[in-house]
XYZ file of C-alpha atoms in Angstrom:
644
model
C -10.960 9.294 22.820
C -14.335 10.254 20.799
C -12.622 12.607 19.069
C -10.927 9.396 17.243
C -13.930 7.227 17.044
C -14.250 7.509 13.083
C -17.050 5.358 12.674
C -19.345 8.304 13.298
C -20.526 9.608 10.405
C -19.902 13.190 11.603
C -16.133 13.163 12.269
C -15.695 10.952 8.619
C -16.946 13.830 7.276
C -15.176 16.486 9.273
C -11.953 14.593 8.650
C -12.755 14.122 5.214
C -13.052 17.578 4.249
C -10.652 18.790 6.320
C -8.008 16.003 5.677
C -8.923 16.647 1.499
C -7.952 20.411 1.937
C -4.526 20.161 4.069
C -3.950 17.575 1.023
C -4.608 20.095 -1.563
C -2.944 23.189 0.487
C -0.446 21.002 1.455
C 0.424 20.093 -2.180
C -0.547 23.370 -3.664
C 1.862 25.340 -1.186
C 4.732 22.904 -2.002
C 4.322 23.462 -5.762
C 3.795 27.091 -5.267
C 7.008 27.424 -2.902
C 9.205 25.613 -5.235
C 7.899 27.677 -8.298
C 8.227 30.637 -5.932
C 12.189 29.771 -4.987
C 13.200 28.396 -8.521
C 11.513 31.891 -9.325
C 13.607 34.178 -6.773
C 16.730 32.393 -7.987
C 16.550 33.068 -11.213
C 15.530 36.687 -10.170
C 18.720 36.625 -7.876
C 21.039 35.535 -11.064
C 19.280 38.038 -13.160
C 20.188 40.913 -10.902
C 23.485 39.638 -10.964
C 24.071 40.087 -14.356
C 22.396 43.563 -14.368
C 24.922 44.551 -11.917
C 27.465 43.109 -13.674
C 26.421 45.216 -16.873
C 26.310 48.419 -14.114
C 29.612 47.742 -12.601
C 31.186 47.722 -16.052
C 29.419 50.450 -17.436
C 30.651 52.249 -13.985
C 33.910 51.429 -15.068
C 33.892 52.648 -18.339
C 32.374 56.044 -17.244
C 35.197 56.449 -14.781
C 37.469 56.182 -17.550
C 36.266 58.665 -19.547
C 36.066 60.793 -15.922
C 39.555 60.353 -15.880
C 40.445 60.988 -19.239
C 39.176 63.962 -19.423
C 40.334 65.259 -16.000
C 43.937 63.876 -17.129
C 43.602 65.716 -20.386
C 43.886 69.118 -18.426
C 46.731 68.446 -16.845
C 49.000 67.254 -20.144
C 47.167 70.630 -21.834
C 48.663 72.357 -19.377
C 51.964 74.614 -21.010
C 53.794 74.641 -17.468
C 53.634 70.674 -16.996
C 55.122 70.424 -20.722
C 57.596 72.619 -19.945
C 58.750 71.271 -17.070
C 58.589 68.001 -18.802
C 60.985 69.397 -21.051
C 63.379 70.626 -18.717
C 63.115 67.534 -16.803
C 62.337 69.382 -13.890
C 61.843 66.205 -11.468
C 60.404 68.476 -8.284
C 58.616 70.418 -10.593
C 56.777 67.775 -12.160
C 56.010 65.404 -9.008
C 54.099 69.004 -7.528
C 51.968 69.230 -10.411
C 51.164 65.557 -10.360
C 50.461 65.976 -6.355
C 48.022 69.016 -7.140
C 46.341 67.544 -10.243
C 45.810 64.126 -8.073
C 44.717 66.018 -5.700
C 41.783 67.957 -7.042
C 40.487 64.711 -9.415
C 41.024 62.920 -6.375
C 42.943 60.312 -7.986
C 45.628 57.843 -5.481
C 48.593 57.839 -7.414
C 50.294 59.410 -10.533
C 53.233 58.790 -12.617
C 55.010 59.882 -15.393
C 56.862 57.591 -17.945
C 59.303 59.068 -20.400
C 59.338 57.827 -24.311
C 61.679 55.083 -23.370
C 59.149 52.991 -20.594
C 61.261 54.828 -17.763
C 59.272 55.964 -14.490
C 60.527 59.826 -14.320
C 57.851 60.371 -11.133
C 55.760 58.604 -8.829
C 53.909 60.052 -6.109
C 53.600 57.259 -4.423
C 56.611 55.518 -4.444
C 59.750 57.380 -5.391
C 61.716 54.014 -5.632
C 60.078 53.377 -8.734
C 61.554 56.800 -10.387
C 64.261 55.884 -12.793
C 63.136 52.629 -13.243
C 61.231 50.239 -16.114
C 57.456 51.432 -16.272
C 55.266 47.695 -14.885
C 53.620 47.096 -17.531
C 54.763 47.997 -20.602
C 52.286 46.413 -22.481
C 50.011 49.546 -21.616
C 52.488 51.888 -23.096
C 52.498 50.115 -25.893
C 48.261 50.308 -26.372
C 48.260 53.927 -25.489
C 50.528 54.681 -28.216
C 48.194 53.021 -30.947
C 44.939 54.562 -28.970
C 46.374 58.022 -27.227
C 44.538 56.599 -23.919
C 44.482 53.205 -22.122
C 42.799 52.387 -19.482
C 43.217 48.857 -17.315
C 42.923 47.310 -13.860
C 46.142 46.488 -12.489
C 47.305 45.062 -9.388
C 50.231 47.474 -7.908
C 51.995 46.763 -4.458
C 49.636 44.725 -3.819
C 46.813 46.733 -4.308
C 44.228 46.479 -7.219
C 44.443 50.503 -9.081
C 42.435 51.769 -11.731
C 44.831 53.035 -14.258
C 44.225 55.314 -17.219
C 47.360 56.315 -19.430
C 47.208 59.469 -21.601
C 49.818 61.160 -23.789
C 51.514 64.176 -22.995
C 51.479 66.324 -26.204
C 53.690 68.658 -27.769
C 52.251 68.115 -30.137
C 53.950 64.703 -30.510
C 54.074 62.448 -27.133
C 56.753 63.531 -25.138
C 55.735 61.665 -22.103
C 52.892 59.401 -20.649
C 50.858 60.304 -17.651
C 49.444 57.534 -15.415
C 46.669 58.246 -13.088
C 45.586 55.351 -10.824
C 42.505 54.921 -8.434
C 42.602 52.475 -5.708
C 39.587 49.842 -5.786
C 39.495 48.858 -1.963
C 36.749 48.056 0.302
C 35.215 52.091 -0.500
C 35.047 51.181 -3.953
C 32.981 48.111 -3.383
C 30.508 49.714 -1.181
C 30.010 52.300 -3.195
C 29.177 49.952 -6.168
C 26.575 47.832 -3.073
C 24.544 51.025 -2.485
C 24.648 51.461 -6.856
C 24.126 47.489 -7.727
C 22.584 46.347 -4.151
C 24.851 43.934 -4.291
C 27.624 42.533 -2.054
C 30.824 43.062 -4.662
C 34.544 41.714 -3.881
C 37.656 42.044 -5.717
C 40.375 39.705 -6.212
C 43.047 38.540 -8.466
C 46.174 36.526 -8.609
C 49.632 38.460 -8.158
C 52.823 37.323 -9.126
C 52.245 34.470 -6.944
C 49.166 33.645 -9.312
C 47.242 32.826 -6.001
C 43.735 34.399 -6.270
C 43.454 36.775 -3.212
C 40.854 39.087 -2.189
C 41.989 43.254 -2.230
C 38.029 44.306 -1.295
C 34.890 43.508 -0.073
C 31.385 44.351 1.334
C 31.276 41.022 3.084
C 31.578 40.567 6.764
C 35.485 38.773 8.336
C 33.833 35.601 8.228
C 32.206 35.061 5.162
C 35.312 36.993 3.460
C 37.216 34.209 5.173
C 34.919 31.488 3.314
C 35.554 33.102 -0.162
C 39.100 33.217 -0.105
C 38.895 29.550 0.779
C 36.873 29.199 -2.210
C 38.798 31.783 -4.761
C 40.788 29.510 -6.683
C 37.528 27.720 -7.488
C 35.310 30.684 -8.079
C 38.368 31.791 -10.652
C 38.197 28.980 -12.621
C 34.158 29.672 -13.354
C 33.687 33.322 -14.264
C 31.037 34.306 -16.285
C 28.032 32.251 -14.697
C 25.980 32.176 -11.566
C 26.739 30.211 -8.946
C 25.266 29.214 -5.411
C 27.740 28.962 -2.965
C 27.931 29.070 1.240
C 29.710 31.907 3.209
C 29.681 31.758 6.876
C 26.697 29.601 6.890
C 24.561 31.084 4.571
C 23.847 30.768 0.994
C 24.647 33.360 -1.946
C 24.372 33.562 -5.560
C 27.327 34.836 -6.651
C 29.094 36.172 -10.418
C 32.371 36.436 -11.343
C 33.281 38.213 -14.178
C 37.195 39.106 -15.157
C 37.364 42.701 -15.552
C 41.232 41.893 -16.951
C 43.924 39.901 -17.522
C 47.113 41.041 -18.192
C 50.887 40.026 -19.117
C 53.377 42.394 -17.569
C 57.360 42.171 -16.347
C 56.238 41.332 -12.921
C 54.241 38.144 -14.696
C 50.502 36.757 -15.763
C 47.854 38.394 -13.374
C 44.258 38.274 -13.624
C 41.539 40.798 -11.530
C 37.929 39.802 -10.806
C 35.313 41.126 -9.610
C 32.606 39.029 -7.704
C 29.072 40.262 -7.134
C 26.991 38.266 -4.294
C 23.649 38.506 -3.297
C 22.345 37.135 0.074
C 19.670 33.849 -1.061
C 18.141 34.786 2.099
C 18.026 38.602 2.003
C 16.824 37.934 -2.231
C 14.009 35.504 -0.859
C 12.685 37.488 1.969
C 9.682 38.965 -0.242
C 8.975 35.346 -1.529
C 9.130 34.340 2.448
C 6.842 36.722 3.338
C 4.440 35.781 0.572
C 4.781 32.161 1.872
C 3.737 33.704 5.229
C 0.542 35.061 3.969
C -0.072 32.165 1.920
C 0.391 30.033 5.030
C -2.176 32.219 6.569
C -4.487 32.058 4.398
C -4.276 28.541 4.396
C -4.683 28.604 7.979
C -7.611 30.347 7.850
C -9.537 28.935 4.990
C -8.711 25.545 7.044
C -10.182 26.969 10.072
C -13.182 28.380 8.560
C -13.429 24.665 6.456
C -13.050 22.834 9.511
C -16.341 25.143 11.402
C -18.026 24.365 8.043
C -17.563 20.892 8.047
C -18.579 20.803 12.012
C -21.596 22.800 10.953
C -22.273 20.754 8.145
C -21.792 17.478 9.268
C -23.743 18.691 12.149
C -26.844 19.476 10.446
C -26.224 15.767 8.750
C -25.531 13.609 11.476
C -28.005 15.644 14.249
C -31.410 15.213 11.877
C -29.604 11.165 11.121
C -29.231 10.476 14.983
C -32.897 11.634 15.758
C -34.016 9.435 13.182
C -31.761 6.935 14.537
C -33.220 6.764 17.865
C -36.977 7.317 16.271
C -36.425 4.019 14.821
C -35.137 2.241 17.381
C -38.333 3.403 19.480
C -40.267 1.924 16.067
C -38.669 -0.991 16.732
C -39.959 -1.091 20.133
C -42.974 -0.471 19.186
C -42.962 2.944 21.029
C -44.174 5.514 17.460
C -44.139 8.396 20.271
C -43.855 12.188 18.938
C -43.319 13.111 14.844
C -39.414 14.082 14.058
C -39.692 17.808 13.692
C -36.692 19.192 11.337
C -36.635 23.133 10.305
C -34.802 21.673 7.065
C -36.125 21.569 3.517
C -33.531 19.166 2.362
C -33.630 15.535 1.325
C -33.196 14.940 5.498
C -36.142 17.206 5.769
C -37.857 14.975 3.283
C -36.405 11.954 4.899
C -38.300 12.915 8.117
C -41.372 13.649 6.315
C -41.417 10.445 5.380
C -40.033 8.797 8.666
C -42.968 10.172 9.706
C -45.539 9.156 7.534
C -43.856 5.240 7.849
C -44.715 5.991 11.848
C -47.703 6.717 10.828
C -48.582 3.911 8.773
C -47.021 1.663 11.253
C -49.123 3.273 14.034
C -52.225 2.573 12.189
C -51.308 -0.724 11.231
C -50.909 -1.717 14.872
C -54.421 -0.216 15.242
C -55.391 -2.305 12.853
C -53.593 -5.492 13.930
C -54.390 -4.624 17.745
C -58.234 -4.603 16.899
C -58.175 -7.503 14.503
C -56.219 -9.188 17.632
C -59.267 -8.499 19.801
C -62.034 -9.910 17.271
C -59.538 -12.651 16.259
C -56.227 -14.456 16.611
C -52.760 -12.882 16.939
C -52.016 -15.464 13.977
C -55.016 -15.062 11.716
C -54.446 -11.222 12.129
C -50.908 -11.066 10.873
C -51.971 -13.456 7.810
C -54.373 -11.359 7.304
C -52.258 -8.080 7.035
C -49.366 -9.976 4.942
C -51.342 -11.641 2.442
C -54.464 -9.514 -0.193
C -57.431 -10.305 1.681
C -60.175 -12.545 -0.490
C -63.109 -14.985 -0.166
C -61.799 -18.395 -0.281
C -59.714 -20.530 1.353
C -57.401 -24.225 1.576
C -58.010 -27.351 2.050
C -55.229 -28.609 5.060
C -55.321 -31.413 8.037
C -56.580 -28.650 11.375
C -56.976 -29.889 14.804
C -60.161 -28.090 16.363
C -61.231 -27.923 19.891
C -64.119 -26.797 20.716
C -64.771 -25.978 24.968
C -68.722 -25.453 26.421
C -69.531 -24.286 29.235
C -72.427 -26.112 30.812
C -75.605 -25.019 32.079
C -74.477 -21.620 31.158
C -78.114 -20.658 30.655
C -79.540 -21.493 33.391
C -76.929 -19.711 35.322
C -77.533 -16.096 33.542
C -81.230 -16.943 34.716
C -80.293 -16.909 38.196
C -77.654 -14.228 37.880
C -77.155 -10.377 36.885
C -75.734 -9.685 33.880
C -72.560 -7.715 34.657
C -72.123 -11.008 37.420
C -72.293 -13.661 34.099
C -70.113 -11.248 32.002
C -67.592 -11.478 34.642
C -67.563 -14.848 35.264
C -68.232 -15.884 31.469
C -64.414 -13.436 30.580
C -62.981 -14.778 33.070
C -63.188 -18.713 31.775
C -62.638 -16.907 28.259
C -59.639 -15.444 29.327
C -57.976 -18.699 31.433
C -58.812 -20.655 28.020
C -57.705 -18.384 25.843
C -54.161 -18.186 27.951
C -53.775 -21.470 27.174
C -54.301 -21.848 23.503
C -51.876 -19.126 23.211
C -49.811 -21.165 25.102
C -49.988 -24.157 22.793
C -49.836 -22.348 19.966
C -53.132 -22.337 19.125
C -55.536 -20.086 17.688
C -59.046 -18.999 18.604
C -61.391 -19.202 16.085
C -64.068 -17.790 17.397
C -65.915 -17.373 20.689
C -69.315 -19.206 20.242
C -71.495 -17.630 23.349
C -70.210 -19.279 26.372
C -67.684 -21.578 24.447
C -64.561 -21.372 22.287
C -63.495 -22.726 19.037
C -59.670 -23.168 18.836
C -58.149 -24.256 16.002
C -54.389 -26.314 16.064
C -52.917 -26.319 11.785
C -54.674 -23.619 10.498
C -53.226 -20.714 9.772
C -50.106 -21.960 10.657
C -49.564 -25.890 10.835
C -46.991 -27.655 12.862
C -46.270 -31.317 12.452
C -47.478 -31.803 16.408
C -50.518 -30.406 16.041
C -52.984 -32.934 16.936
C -50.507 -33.745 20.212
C -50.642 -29.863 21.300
C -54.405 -29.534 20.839
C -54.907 -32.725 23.471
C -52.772 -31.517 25.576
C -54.090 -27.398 25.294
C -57.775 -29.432 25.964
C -56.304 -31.442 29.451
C -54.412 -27.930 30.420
C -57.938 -26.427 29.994
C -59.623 -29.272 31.784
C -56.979 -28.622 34.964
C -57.382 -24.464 34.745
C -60.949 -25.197 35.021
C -61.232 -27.388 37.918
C -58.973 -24.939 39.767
C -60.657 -21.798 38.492
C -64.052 -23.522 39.820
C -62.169 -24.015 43.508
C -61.173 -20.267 43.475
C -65.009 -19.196 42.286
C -66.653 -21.769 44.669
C -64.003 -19.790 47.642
C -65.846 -16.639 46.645
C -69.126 -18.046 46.666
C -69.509 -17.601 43.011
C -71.475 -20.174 40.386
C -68.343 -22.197 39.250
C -70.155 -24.912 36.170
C -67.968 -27.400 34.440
C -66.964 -27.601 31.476
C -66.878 -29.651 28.213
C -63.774 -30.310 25.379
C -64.551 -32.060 22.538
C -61.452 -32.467 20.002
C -61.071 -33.971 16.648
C -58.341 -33.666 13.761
C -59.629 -34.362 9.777
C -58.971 -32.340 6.593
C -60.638 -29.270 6.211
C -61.165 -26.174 4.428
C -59.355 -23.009 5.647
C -59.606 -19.663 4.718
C -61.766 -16.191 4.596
C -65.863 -16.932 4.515
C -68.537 -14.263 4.090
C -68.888 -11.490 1.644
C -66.360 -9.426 -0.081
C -67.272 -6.387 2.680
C -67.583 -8.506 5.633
C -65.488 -11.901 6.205
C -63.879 -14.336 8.671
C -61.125 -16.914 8.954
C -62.348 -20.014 10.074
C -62.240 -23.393 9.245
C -65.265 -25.764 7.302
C -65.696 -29.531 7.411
C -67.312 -32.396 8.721
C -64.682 -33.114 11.149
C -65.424 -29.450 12.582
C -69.205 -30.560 13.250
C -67.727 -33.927 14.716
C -65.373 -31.993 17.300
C -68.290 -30.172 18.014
C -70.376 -33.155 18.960
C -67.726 -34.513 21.003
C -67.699 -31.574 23.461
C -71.922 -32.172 23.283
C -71.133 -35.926 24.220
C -69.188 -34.943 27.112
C -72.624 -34.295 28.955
C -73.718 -38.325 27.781
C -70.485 -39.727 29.303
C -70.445 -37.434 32.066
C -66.337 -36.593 31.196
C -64.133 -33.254 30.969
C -63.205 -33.712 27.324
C -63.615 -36.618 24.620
C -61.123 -36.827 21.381
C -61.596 -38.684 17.932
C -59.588 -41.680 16.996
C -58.140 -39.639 14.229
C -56.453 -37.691 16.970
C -55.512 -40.157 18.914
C -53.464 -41.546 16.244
C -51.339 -39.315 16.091
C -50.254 -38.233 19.489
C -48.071 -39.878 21.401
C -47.110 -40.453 25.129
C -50.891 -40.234 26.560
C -53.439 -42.304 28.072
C -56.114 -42.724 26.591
C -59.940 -44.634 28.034
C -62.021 -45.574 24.927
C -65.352 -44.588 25.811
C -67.242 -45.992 22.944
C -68.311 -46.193 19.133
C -70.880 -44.442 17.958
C -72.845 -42.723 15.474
C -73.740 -39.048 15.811
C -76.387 -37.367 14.063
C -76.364 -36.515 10.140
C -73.654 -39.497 10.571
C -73.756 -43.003 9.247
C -69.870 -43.699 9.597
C -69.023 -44.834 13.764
C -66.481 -43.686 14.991
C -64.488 -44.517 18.108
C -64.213 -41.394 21.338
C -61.620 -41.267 23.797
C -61.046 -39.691 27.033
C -57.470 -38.585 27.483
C -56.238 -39.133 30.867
C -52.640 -37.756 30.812
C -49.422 -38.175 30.145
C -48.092 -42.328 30.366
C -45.031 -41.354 33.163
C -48.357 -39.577 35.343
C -50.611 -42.238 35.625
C -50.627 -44.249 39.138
C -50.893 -48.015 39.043
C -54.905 -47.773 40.083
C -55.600 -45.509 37.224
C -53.585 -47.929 34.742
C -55.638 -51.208 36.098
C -58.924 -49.206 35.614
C -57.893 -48.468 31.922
C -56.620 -51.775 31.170
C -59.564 -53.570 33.161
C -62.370 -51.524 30.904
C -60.262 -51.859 27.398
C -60.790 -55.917 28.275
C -64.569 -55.030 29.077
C -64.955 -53.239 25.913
C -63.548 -55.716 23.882
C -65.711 -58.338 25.674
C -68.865 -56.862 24.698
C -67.988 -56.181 21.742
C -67.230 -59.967 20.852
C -70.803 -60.533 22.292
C -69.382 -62.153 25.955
C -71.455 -59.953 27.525
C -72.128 -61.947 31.385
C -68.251 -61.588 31.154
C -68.177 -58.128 30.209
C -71.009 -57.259 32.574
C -68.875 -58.383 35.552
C -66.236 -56.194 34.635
C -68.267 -52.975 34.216
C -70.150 -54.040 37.960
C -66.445 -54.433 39.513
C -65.306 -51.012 38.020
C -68.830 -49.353 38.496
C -67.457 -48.129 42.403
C -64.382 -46.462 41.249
C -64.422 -42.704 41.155
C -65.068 -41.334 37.948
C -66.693 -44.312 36.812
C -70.053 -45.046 37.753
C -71.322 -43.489 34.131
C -69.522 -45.235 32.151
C -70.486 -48.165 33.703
C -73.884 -47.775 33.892
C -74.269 -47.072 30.214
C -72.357 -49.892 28.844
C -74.614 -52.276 31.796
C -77.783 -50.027 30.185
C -76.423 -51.854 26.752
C -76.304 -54.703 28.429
C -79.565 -55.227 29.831
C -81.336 -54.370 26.358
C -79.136 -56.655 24.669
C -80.117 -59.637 27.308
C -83.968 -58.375 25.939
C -83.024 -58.160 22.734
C -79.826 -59.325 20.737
C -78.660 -57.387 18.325
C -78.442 -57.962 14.510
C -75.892 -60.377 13.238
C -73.640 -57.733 11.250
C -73.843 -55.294 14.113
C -70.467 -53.298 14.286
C -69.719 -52.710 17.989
C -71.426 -48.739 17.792
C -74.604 -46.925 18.375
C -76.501 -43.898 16.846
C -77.025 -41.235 19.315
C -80.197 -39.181 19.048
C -79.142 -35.978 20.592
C -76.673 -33.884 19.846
């Protein structure tokens, strides 16, 4: 079923060109054969009229054959004087030898008064009115007549001459018989079929001779009487199943005592013997046609070939492109426009294969994201100001540790935290900044911001915090250093965009609230916690737990501002955890009304609980230098750090 399956480009064009030259054969062979038979016809009709012109002109030299042969015979003294003795035996001998040696069928004589005195044919006649009088009459004006007269029922050639002496005395008739001789005789002069008929007494036109086989002589008697009535022209007519052109042309009419009669002579010519040479030149046209269609039709296969083949490499080429797979150059021995298409196929590959180069490095020294914004857009200095989400991960005592430790041991350790955080981010849609020694920068918003951003960066920092704790159990199974680390994430409005020099540059991200994410992760150490997050952030995320830790001031800062630990999602959180968080909220807000014996109880209770005892003891450490000494009277619940 391929073979049907036009929506390849190679059989469209196969069947086009093919398909566009049957149509053009197809009509020029149609107009040619109907030019070619209107053509033979009137060929056919032509050479009926030539041999209608021959046959007469046949005629008429047969008459002046016979006129001369006759004019020996009245010459001769003996025949005159037995016409004048009336010498009946006499005269029907010398009309037998004369006929005879002319060859002529039958001979009469006819006295001065239209009386038959001999017939060698029929001897009945002798003594008896001559036929047809009427040629008596126009020999006797002429001296000769000759005519075409139906006899006993057989169609003669007569010619009538005077016997001289020196006035007529007598009148000799010579008559030839046209029969089925004749007519073939004229076919091998005229090449064409010729029949004679006429109407008798009867006036019912009946054929005397033909060249024409029993059953197509059969069909034109049937269609005589019609034929008789349209003499002169050409006419197509069927005999025994096959077609002729025929003529019919009266060759005379007479008047006689016997009645009217007419003879005619028809002249036929086979449509299918005239057409044969056009037939055969249809035949070689149809094989030419055949040919040139075979040799289009391997043209068009090679053609469409040398299309489609080059098309369907370049196909496939790009669906590997599309893959991503650039793989081997399209080599085409053409020096067409498809060789010039796969030139440039392969330059496009190419380019593409160096841009992935390019994007696969850039996605090495920075972000998957930043990369591609970096290879859509014209890379400058400067950059946006936009709301950005930025975590920032430490890893602690990460000195101390390459101290103790070889370096290819800290590399190893220090890519595979990298890598575990890194997974992550991507997994939160994220993107890493930058990789600040033994930490990370991430940023959520910049270049590409989502309206969850602040939610995906807390929870990207409390996947991290979990990854950690279990990469630290797998490290500590293998007897490796396994530190802790510290999250620190804040959302504020920043500036984004490409910082450095025109020949050396980076994405990243510049503000205040970048520093302050920073010194969260750094305050992680103070409160002894996984990860602390700005109020800013905590504003707008939703379905987490968050512990308040405090409100304070970090350095270069004078505006407080209030950190949280995140503690997981709202549905997570057992009933001991939620009491803890509630029970310190009602602490804080105690000592920060100045009840602080009833806030110091609450830190003491809570002090035990796991995960606590910092906290505790720093807000008691407030307390006991507030019971020293109070503080001021506009103080606003916070406290300036001195380390960062």
């Amino acid at each position: 079923m391929k073979l049907f399956q036009f929506g390849r480009l190679e059989k469209r064009i196969v069947v086009f060109f093919v398909g566009l030259l049957m149509f053009v054969q197809m009509a020029g062979f149609l107009a040619i054969s109907y030019a070619i038979e209107q053509n033979a016809r009137r060929n056919l009709r032509e050479e009926l009229n030539v041999g209608a012109r021959v046959f007469k002109r046949l005629l008429d030299q047969k008459e002046q054959q016979l006129v001369s042969a006759t004019n020996v015979l009245t010459r001769d003294f003996a025949f005159r004087g037995a016409i004048a003795t009336r010498d009946r035996d006499t005269i029907v001998d010398v009309l037998k030898n004369h006929g005879s040696r002319i060859s002529a069928n039958r001979l009469a004589l006819v006295d001065m008064t239209n009386i038959v005195a001999a017939d060698t044919v029929q001897p009945a006649r002798i003594g008896k009115p001559f036929a047809f009088p009427d040629l008596i009459n126009a020999a006797a004006g002429k001296n000769t007549v000759s005519a075409i007269r139906i006899i006993d029922g057989t169609i003669y050639q007569l010619v009538i001459v005077p016997v001289l002496a020196p006035v007529p005395i007598a009148w000799v008739v010579i008559g030839f018989v046209i029969d089925n001789a004749t007519a073939s005789d004229l076919k091998v002069i005229t090449g064409l079929d010729v029949s004679f008929f006429g109407a008798d007494q009867t006036q019912m036109p009946k054929i005397f001779a033909t060249t024409l086989n029993p059953d197509s002589r059969a069909n034109l008697q049937l269609q005589a009487p019609d034929i008789s009535t349209r003499t002169e022209s050409s006419a197509a007519i069927v005999l025994g199943h096959e077609e002729y052109e025929i003529l019919a042309t009266t060759i005379d009419r007479y008047q006689g005592t016997g009645g009217n009669g007419s003879v005619f002579a028809v002249l036929q010519r086979s449509v299918r013997d005239g057409l044969q040479p056009y037939e055969t030149l249809k035949l070689a046209l149809l094989f030419l046609a055949g040919v040139s269609l075979l040799v289009t039709l391997a043209g068009s296969i090679r053609i469409a070939r040398r299309i489609t083949r080059p098309v369907r490499k370049l196909a496939l080429a790009a669906r590997q492109v599309a893959a991503g797979n650039y793989g081997e150059p399209i080599v085409l021995k053409q020096n067409d426009e498809i060789g010039e298409l796969a030139t440039a196929f392969n330059n496009m590959s190419k380019g593409l294969t160096e841009r992935d180069q390019v994007r696969d490095i850039l996605g090495k020294v920075a972000s998957h994201e930043v990369a591609e914004q970096l290879l859509k857009q014209n890379i400058e200095l400067g950059g946006e100001e936009r709301d950005v989400t930025v975590l920032f991960t430490d890893i602690r005592n990460f000195t101390a540790l390459c101290e103790n430790h070889p370096p290819a041991l800290t590399i190893g350790l220090l890519n595979r935290y990298l890598t575990a955080i890194n997974a992550i981010v991507d997994e939160y849609e994220g993107v890493i900044d930058k990789y600040t020694g033994d930490g990370v920068m991430a940023l959520f918003g910049a270049p590409i911001g989502r309206t969850d951003d602040p939610q995906r960066a807390v929870r990207a920092a409390i996947a991290i915090d979990k990854r950690m704790r279990e990469l630290a159990g797998t490290l500590a199974s293998e007897q490796l250093p396994n530190p802790d680390v510290g999250i620190g994430v804040n959302t504020s409005r920043v500036v984004a965009g490409n910082i450095g020099s025109p020949t050396r540059l980076n994405y990243t991200v510049l503000g205040d609230g970048v520093n302050l994410a920073s010194r969260f992760e750094s305050l992680t150490k103070r409160y002894r916690v996984p990860l602390i997050v700005g109020e800013t952030t905590v504003t707008q995320t939703r379905d987490l737990v968050y512990l308040e830790l405090d409100k304070v001031r970090v350095i270069g800062k004078s505006k407080a501002v209030r950190i949280f630990q995140p503690l997981g999602s709202a549905d997570q959180l057992d009933a001991g955890m939620r009491n803890l968080v509630d029970r310190h909220h009602r602490a804080l807000a105690l000592f920060r009304a100045r009840s602080w014996n009833a806030a110091e109880d609450i830190f003491r209770a809570l002090a035990p609980l796991p995960g606590y005892a910092r906290i505790a003891a720093i807000y008691l450490d407030y307390l006991n230098e507030f019971f020293v000494r109070k503080p001021a009277d506009d103080w606003d619940g916070a406290f300036t750090l001195s380390d960062k």
